[in-house]
Each structure stands twice: as structure tokens, then as C-alpha cells.
Amino acid sequence: MIRLHLHLISDSTGETLENIAKAGLAQFDDVETIKHFWPMVRSEGHVDRVFDDIGKQPGLVLYTLVDHNVRRRLETRCRAMGLPAVSALDPVIDALSRLLGMEAKERPGGQHALDAAYFQRVEAIQYTIAHDDGVAPEDWDRADIVLAGVSRTSKTPTSIYLANRGYKVANVPLVPESPPPDTLYRLRNPIIVGLTTSPDRLVQVRRNRLLSLNQTPETDYVDQDRVKAEVAFARRIFADNDWPVIDVTRRSIEESAAAILNIVSDRSNRDGHMQPDETISPS
């Protein structure tokens, strides 16, 4: 097992760096990574204070800093200490600059600006939380996406993930003993996507859920035949209504969301609709 100290230095929240580091580290096994987060670093003095600590636990420095003076101080300190340093966004910004024929603005945290897209995400999150687990069917037509599926097919976490991308999402449980309201079948605005999984996997997930709640793991909720009937019930609804279906058996939340967004993108391209994370520059 190799131990790596990874220092993530950002002039904003550090979210971009964390995602880049996570994607890179996923390609390596047997590495124990100790991440050190240094957000909102926007002055040379702050850089010096950060490096007082980095010197005690040296490692790879990954950074996103747009101010030239602050960057120069960081790079100078790294060279003096013999530390590798990588500016995570430089290749992307340089390529965009050449292609657009424009100089990039020195604007820390530009992606977190309180613009229309930001408030759209806030509204989407509020809507999604208020329409979890079949709540408020009279308001489902305001959704961008409606997710339907049996219990424990990751409807709620997938909905929240999509909401953070700016999509209003309602999710609807499909229970044979309590069919969804007719409202679901009359929706015109949202894209309705069915989530399904293998019965074996569903039984395992449900049993683990019951154990985490200190409840008996042997109930109808995890009965193999009953679960198979539930999954078949949901699949019939999907087929009868010609809804696209995502099998989440071997997918992470992010992968399921990506598959759903592909469906949204196909419909948007076909119908000419603007997606929530798209913007139009003023003319």
C-alpha cells in the first residue's frame, strides 16, 4: 500500500479539484490517499500559510488559481520544496483561449456565480425534495423528469443528483397493492423514466436496509417471489406506457443519472428544447 498526501489548493470551493482528483485516483489500486483541502486561497500570504503546513506532509499539489501573482508564489514554493505541482484547468483554458481567440478572465469561482442558472438549481432542489416518494401528484406536470420504480431502486438519490444539475424531478414508487394515481399516465411535460433492477440485487439491498434499521430481515418486503412480482409489475407499466427504462443493477447513482440525461438530451435535440444547464449568450 502506497501512501500519498494530496494537497488540493483552490481559489474557490475546491469542488472541481476534488472531482478531478477522484477521477484520477480511481485509476490506481493500493494507494492510501490523504487529501488536504485548501479552499479560498486568494492571496500570496495565504499561500505562504498553506505551505507552512504542506512542508510537514509533502506530496502532490493540485491547484486551480487564476490570479497570476498567487500562482507564481505557489509555483515558487513548490519548486523550492521539490514538490510536483499540477494546474488542473490550464490545458482546458488554454485550448478554449486559442479556439475562441480570447483571453481568459481572472475570475475565481466563476462557475459558482449567483446567476440565473444558480437560482434554477436551487429551485430544482426545492421542487425535488418536495416531490419525493410520490408526494404532490397534482404538481408533477411541472417536473422536467419523473422517475418511477419499485422501492430501493435509488429513485431518491438519483433525483437529488439530477436536481443539483438543475432538473426538477419527482419520483413515484410503484407498489402492486397501491397503484400510482392516474395523474402519472396523463403527464405531458416531464420525461418519465422507469428504474428497474434485478430481483436478486433488490432483495440484497432491501435486506441490508432492514438490518441498518434494526428490523427483522425476513418479511414480505424481501421475499424472493414477492420481489419478482413487484419488478414484473413495474416492467409491465413501463412497457404499457412506452417509457424508457434504466436498469440500475450495476450502475452507480452518477451512471444512472448520466443514462437519464442521455434520454433527456435525445428528446431535447428532437424537440428543440433547451436543457437546464444550457445557456444563451446575450447578443
CSV table of C-alpha atoms in Angstrom, one decimal:
chain,number,residue,atom,x,y,z
A,1,MET,CA,0.0,0.0,0.0
A,2,ILE,CA,1.4,3.4,-1.1
A,3,ARG,CA,0.6,6.4,1.0
A,4,LEU,CA,0.1,9.7,-0.9
A,5,HIS,CA,-0.5,13.1,0.5
A,6,LEU,CA,-2.6,15.1,-2.0
A,7,HIS,CA,-2.9,18.9,-1.5
A,8,LEU,CA,-5.9,20.5,-3.3
A,9,ILE,CA,-5.4,24.2,-3.4
A,10,SER,CA,-8.2,26.4,-4.9
A,11,ASP,CA,-9.2,30.0,-5.0
A,12,SER,CA,-12.8,28.8,-4.8
A,13,THR,CA,-14.6,25.9,-3.1
A,14,GLY,CA,-12.3,23.2,-4.4
A,15,GLU,CA,-15.1,21.1,-5.7
A,16,THR,CA,-13.6,21.0,-9.2
A,17,LEU,CA,-10.3,19.8,-7.9
A,18,GLU,CA,-11.9,17.1,-5.7
A,19,ASN,CA,-13.7,15.7,-8.7
A,20,ILE,CA,-10.6,15.7,-10.9
A,21,ALA,CA,-8.5,14.1,-8.1
A,22,LYS,CA,-11.2,11.5,-7.5
A,23,ALA,CA,-11.3,10.6,-11.2
A,24,GLY,CA,-7.6,10.3,-11.4
A,25,LEU,CA,-7.1,8.2,-8.3
A,26,ALA,CA,-9.8,5.8,-9.5
A,27,GLN,CA,-7.2,4.5,-12.0
A,28,PHE,CA,-4.8,3.3,-9.3
A,29,ASP,CA,-5.1,0.4,-6.8
A,30,ASP,CA,-3.4,0.0,-3.5
A,31,VAL,CA,-3.0,3.7,-2.8
A,32,GLU,CA,-3.9,5.2,0.5
A,33,THR,CA,-4.7,8.9,-0.3
A,34,ILE,CA,-4.7,11.5,2.4
A,35,LYS,CA,-6.4,14.6,0.9
A,36,HIS,CA,-5.7,18.0,2.3
A,37,PHE,CA,-8.2,20.7,1.2
A,38,TRP,CA,-7.1,24.3,1.0
A,39,PRO,CA,-10.1,26.3,-0.4
A,40,MET,CA,-10.5,30.1,-1.0
A,41,VAL,CA,-6.7,30.7,-1.4
A,42,ARG,CA,-6.6,34.2,-3.0
A,43,SER,CA,-3.5,35.9,-1.7
A,44,GLU,CA,0.2,35.4,-1.6
A,45,GLY,CA,0.1,35.5,2.2
A,46,HIS,CA,-2.5,32.7,2.3
A,47,VAL,CA,-0.2,30.6,0.0
A,48,ASP,CA,2.6,31.0,2.5
A,49,ARG,CA,0.4,29.9,5.4
A,50,VAL,CA,-0.7,26.9,3.4
A,51,PHE,CA,2.9,25.9,2.6
A,52,ASP,CA,3.8,26.1,6.3
A,53,ASP,CA,1.6,23.0,6.7
A,54,ILE,CA,2.4,21.4,3.4
A,55,GLY,CA,6.0,21.2,4.4
A,56,LYS,CA,5.1,18.9,7.3
A,57,GLN,CA,3.3,16.5,5.0
A,58,PRO,CA,4.7,17.0,1.5
A,59,GLY,CA,3.0,15.4,-1.6
A,60,LEU,CA,1.4,16.2,-4.9
A,61,VAL,CA,0.0,19.7,-5.2
A,62,LEU,CA,-3.1,20.0,-7.4
A,63,TYR,CA,-4.3,23.6,-7.8
A,64,THR,CA,-6.8,25.9,-9.6
A,65,LEU,CA,-5.6,29.5,-9.1
A,66,VAL,CA,-6.3,32.2,-11.7
A,67,ASP,CA,-4.5,35.2,-10.1
A,68,HIS,CA,-1.0,35.3,-11.7
A,69,ASN,CA,0.7,36.6,-8.5
A,70,VAL,CA,-0.8,33.9,-6.3
A,71,ARG,CA,0.0,31.2,-8.9
A,72,ARG,CA,3.6,32.4,-9.1
A,73,ARG,CA,4.0,32.3,-5.3
A,74,LEU,CA,2.6,28.7,-5.2
A,75,GLU,CA,4.8,27.5,-8.1
A,76,THR,CA,7.9,29.2,-6.5
A,77,ARG,CA,7.2,27.5,-3.1
A,78,CYS,CA,6.7,24.1,-4.9
A,79,ARG,CA,10.0,24.4,-6.7
A,80,ALA,CA,11.8,25.4,-3.6
A,81,MET,CA,10.5,22.3,-1.8
A,82,GLY,CA,10.9,19.9,-4.7
A,83,LEU,CA,7.1,19.2,-4.9
A,84,PRO,CA,5.3,18.2,-8.1
A,85,ALA,CA,2.5,20.7,-8.9
A,86,VAL,CA,-0.2,20.5,-11.5
A,87,SER,CA,-2.6,23.3,-12.6
A,88,ALA,CA,-5.7,21.2,-13.3
A,89,LEU,CA,-7.6,23.5,-15.6
A,90,ASP,CA,-4.7,25.0,-17.6
A,91,PRO,CA,-5.0,22.6,-20.6
A,92,VAL,CA,-8.7,23.3,-20.9
A,93,ILE,CA,-8.5,27.1,-20.5
A,94,ASP,CA,-5.6,27.3,-23.0
A,95,ALA,CA,-7.4,25.3,-25.6
A,96,LEU,CA,-10.5,27.4,-25.2
A,97,SER,CA,-8.5,30.6,-25.4
A,98,ARG,CA,-6.8,29.5,-28.6
A,99,LEU,CA,-10.1,28.3,-30.2
A,100,LEU,CA,-12.1,31.4,-29.2
A,101,GLY,CA,-9.3,33.9,-29.8
A,102,MET,CA,-10.0,35.4,-26.3
A,103,GLU,CA,-8.0,35.8,-23.1
A,104,ALA,CA,-9.5,34.1,-20.1
A,105,LYS,CA,-10.8,36.3,-17.3
A,106,GLU,CA,-9.1,36.0,-13.9
A,107,ARG,CA,-12.3,35.2,-12.1
A,108,PRO,CA,-12.0,32.9,-9.1
A,109,GLY,CA,-15.0,30.5,-8.7
A,110,GLY,CA,-16.7,31.8,-11.9
A,111,GLN,CA,-18.7,28.5,-12.1
A,112,HIS,CA,-20.3,29.4,-8.7
A,113,ALA,CA,-21.6,32.8,-9.7
A,114,LEU,CA,-25.1,33.7,-8.4
A,115,ASP,CA,-26.6,33.8,-11.9
A,116,ALA,CA,-29.8,32.6,-13.3
A,117,ALA,CA,-28.5,29.0,-13.6
A,118,TYR,CA,-27.6,29.0,-9.9
A,119,PHE,CA,-31.1,30.0,-8.8
A,120,GLN,CA,-32.5,27.5,-11.2
A,121,ARG,CA,-30.6,24.7,-9.4
A,122,VAL,CA,-31.8,26.0,-6.1
A,123,GLU,CA,-35.4,25.9,-7.4
A,124,ALA,CA,-34.9,22.4,-8.8
A,125,ILE,CA,-33.6,21.1,-5.5
A,126,GLN,CA,-36.5,22.6,-3.6
A,127,TYR,CA,-39.0,21.1,-6.0
A,128,THR,CA,-37.3,17.7,-5.9
A,129,ILE,CA,-37.3,17.5,-2.2
A,130,ALA,CA,-41.0,18.5,-2.0
A,131,HIS,CA,-41.9,15.8,-4.6
A,132,ASP,CA,-40.1,12.8,-3.2
A,133,ASP,CA,-41.8,9.4,-2.9
A,134,GLY,CA,-45.0,10.2,-4.7
A,135,VAL,CA,-45.8,13.4,-2.9
A,136,ALA,CA,-48.0,16.1,-4.5
A,137,PRO,CA,-49.1,14.4,-7.8
A,138,GLU,CA,-51.1,17.4,-8.7
A,139,ASP,CA,-47.8,19.3,-9.3
A,140,TRP,CA,-45.9,16.5,-11.2
A,141,ASP,CA,-46.5,18.2,-14.6
A,142,ARG,CA,-44.1,21.0,-13.5
A,143,ALA,CA,-41.3,18.5,-13.3
A,144,ASP,CA,-38.6,18.0,-16.0
A,145,ILE,CA,-38.2,14.4,-15.2
A,146,VAL,CA,-40.3,11.8,-13.3
A,147,LEU,CA,-38.7,8.7,-12.1
A,148,ALA,CA,-40.8,5.6,-11.4
A,149,GLY,CA,-39.8,2.3,-9.9
A,150,VAL,CA,-40.3,-0.1,-7.0
A,151,SER,CA,-38.8,0.5,-3.6
A,152,ARG,CA,-35.0,0.7,-3.3
A,153,THR,CA,-34.2,1.4,-6.9
A,154,SER,CA,-32.3,4.5,-6.0
A,155,LYS,CA,-35.1,6.9,-7.0
A,156,THR,CA,-34.5,9.5,-4.3
A,157,PRO,CA,-30.7,9.8,-4.5
A,158,THR,CA,-30.8,9.9,-8.3
A,159,SER,CA,-33.5,12.6,-8.1
A,160,ILE,CA,-31.3,14.7,-5.8
A,161,TYR,CA,-28.3,14.2,-8.1
A,162,LEU,CA,-30.3,15.4,-11.1
A,163,ALA,CA,-31.7,18.3,-9.1
A,164,ASN,CA,-28.2,19.5,-8.5
A,165,ARG,CA,-27.8,19.6,-12.2
A,166,GLY,CA,-30.8,21.9,-12.4
A,167,TYR,CA,-33.6,19.5,-13.2
A,168,LYS,CA,-36.9,19.4,-11.3
A,169,VAL,CA,-37.5,15.7,-10.5
A,170,ALA,CA,-40.5,13.9,-9.0
A,171,ASN,CA,-40.2,10.3,-8.1
A,172,VAL,CA,-43.0,7.8,-7.8
A,173,PRO,CA,-43.0,4.4,-6.0
A,174,LEU,CA,-44.7,1.5,-7.9
A,175,VAL,CA,-46.4,-0.8,-5.4
A,176,PRO,CA,-48.8,-3.5,-6.7
A,177,GLU,CA,-51.1,-3.1,-3.7
A,178,SER,CA,-51.2,0.7,-4.2
A,179,PRO,CA,-51.0,1.6,-7.9
A,180,PRO,CA,-49.9,5.2,-8.7
A,181,PRO,CA,-52.6,7.8,-9.3
A,182,ASP,CA,-53.9,8.3,-12.9
A,183,THR,CA,-52.1,11.6,-12.9
A,184,LEU,CA,-48.9,9.8,-13.7
A,185,TYR,CA,-50.3,8.5,-17.0
A,186,ARG,CA,-51.7,11.8,-18.1
A,187,LEU,CA,-48.4,13.8,-17.8
A,188,ARG,CA,-47.4,15.7,-20.9
A,189,ASN,CA,-44.4,17.9,-19.9
A,190,PRO,CA,-42.0,15.6,-18.0
A,191,ILE,CA,-40.0,12.8,-19.4
A,192,ILE,CA,-41.0,9.7,-17.4
A,193,VAL,CA,-38.2,7.2,-16.9
A,194,GLY,CA,-38.6,3.8,-15.3
A,195,LEU,CA,-35.9,2.4,-12.9
A,196,THR,CA,-35.6,-1.3,-12.6
A,197,THR,CA,-33.1,-3.8,-11.1
A,198,SER,CA,-32.6,-7.5,-10.8
A,199,PRO,CA,-34.8,-9.2,-8.1
A,200,ASP,CA,-31.7,-10.8,-6.5
A,201,ARG,CA,-30.0,-7.5,-6.2
A,202,LEU,CA,-33.1,-5.8,-4.9
A,203,VAL,CA,-33.6,-8.5,-2.2
A,204,GLN,CA,-30.0,-7.9,-1.1
A,205,VAL,CA,-30.4,-4.1,-0.9
A,206,ARG,CA,-33.7,-4.3,0.9
A,207,ARG,CA,-32.3,-6.8,3.5
A,208,ASN,CA,-29.3,-4.6,4.2
A,209,ARG,CA,-31.7,-1.7,4.6
A,210,LEU,CA,-33.8,-3.6,7.2
A,211,LEU,CA,-30.7,-4.6,9.1
A,212,SER,CA,-29.5,-1.0,9.2
A,213,LEU,CA,-32.8,-0.1,10.8
A,214,ASN,CA,-32.5,-3.0,13.3
A,215,GLN,CA,-35.6,-4.6,11.8
A,216,THR,CA,-36.1,-8.2,11.0
A,217,PRO,CA,-34.7,-9.1,7.6
A,218,GLU,CA,-37.3,-11.8,6.9
A,219,THR,CA,-40.5,-10.1,5.8
A,220,ASP,CA,-42.6,-10.0,2.6
A,221,TYR,CA,-40.5,-6.9,1.7
A,222,VAL,CA,-37.6,-9.3,1.0
A,223,ASP,CA,-39.5,-12.4,-0.1
A,224,GLN,CA,-38.0,-13.5,-3.4
A,225,ASP,CA,-41.2,-14.4,-5.1
A,226,ARG,CA,-42.9,-11.2,-4.0
A,227,VAL,CA,-40.0,-9.1,-5.1
A,228,LYS,CA,-40.0,-10.8,-8.5
A,229,ALA,CA,-43.7,-10.0,-8.8
A,230,GLU,CA,-43.1,-6.3,-7.9
A,231,VAL,CA,-40.4,-6.0,-10.6
A,232,ALA,CA,-42.6,-7.6,-13.2
A,233,PHE,CA,-45.5,-5.3,-12.2
A,234,ALA,CA,-43.3,-2.3,-12.7
A,235,ARG,CA,-41.9,-3.6,-16.0
A,236,ARG,CA,-45.5,-4.1,-17.3
A,237,ILE,CA,-46.3,-0.4,-16.5
A,238,PHE,CA,-43.1,0.7,-18.3
A,239,ALA,CA,-43.9,-1.3,-21.4
A,240,ASP,CA,-47.6,-0.5,-21.5
A,241,ASN,CA,-46.8,3.3,-21.4
A,242,ASP,CA,-43.7,3.0,-23.7
A,243,TRP,CA,-41.5,4.7,-21.1
A,244,PRO,CA,-37.7,4.4,-21.4
A,245,VAL,CA,-36.2,2.1,-18.8
A,246,ILE,CA,-32.8,2.3,-16.9
A,247,ASP,CA,-31.5,-0.9,-15.3
A,248,VAL,CA,-29.7,0.3,-12.2
A,249,THR,CA,-28.5,-3.1,-11.1
A,250,ARG,CA,-24.8,-2.4,-11.8
A,251,ARG,CA,-24.9,1.3,-12.1
A,252,SER,CA,-23.8,3.9,-9.6
A,253,ILE,CA,-26.1,6.9,-9.0
A,254,GLU,CA,-23.9,9.0,-11.3
A,255,GLU,CA,-24.1,6.4,-14.1
A,256,SER,CA,-27.8,6.1,-13.8
A,257,ALA,CA,-28.2,9.9,-13.9
A,258,ALA,CA,-25.9,10.0,-17.0
A,259,ALA,CA,-28.1,7.5,-18.7
A,260,ILE,CA,-31.2,9.5,-17.8
A,261,LEU,CA,-29.6,12.7,-19.1
A,262,ASN,CA,-28.9,11.0,-22.4
A,263,ILE,CA,-32.6,10.4,-22.7
A,264,VAL,CA,-33.3,14.0,-21.8
A,265,SER,CA,-30.8,15.2,-24.4
A,266,ASP,CA,-32.3,13.0,-27.1
A,267,ARG,CA,-35.7,14.4,-26.5
A,268,SER,CA,-34.3,18.0,-26.3
A,269,ASN,CA,-32.5,17.6,-29.6
A,270,ARG,CA,-35.6,16.1,-31.2
A,271,ASP,CA,-38.0,18.7,-29.9
A,272,GLY,CA,-35.6,21.7,-29.8
A,273,HIS,CA,-36.0,22.2,-26.1
A,274,MET,CA,-33.3,24.0,-24.0
A,275,GLN,CA,-31.8,21.9,-21.2
A,276,PRO,CA,-31.4,23.4,-17.7
A,277,ASP,CA,-27.6,23.6,-17.8
A,278,GLU,CA,-27.5,25.2,-21.2
A,279,THR,CA,-27.1,29.0,-21.6
A,280,ILE,CA,-27.5,31.5,-24.3
A,281,SER,CA,-25.1,34.4,-24.5
A,282,PRO,CA,-26.6,37.8,-24.9
A,283,SER,CA,-26.3,39.2,-28.4
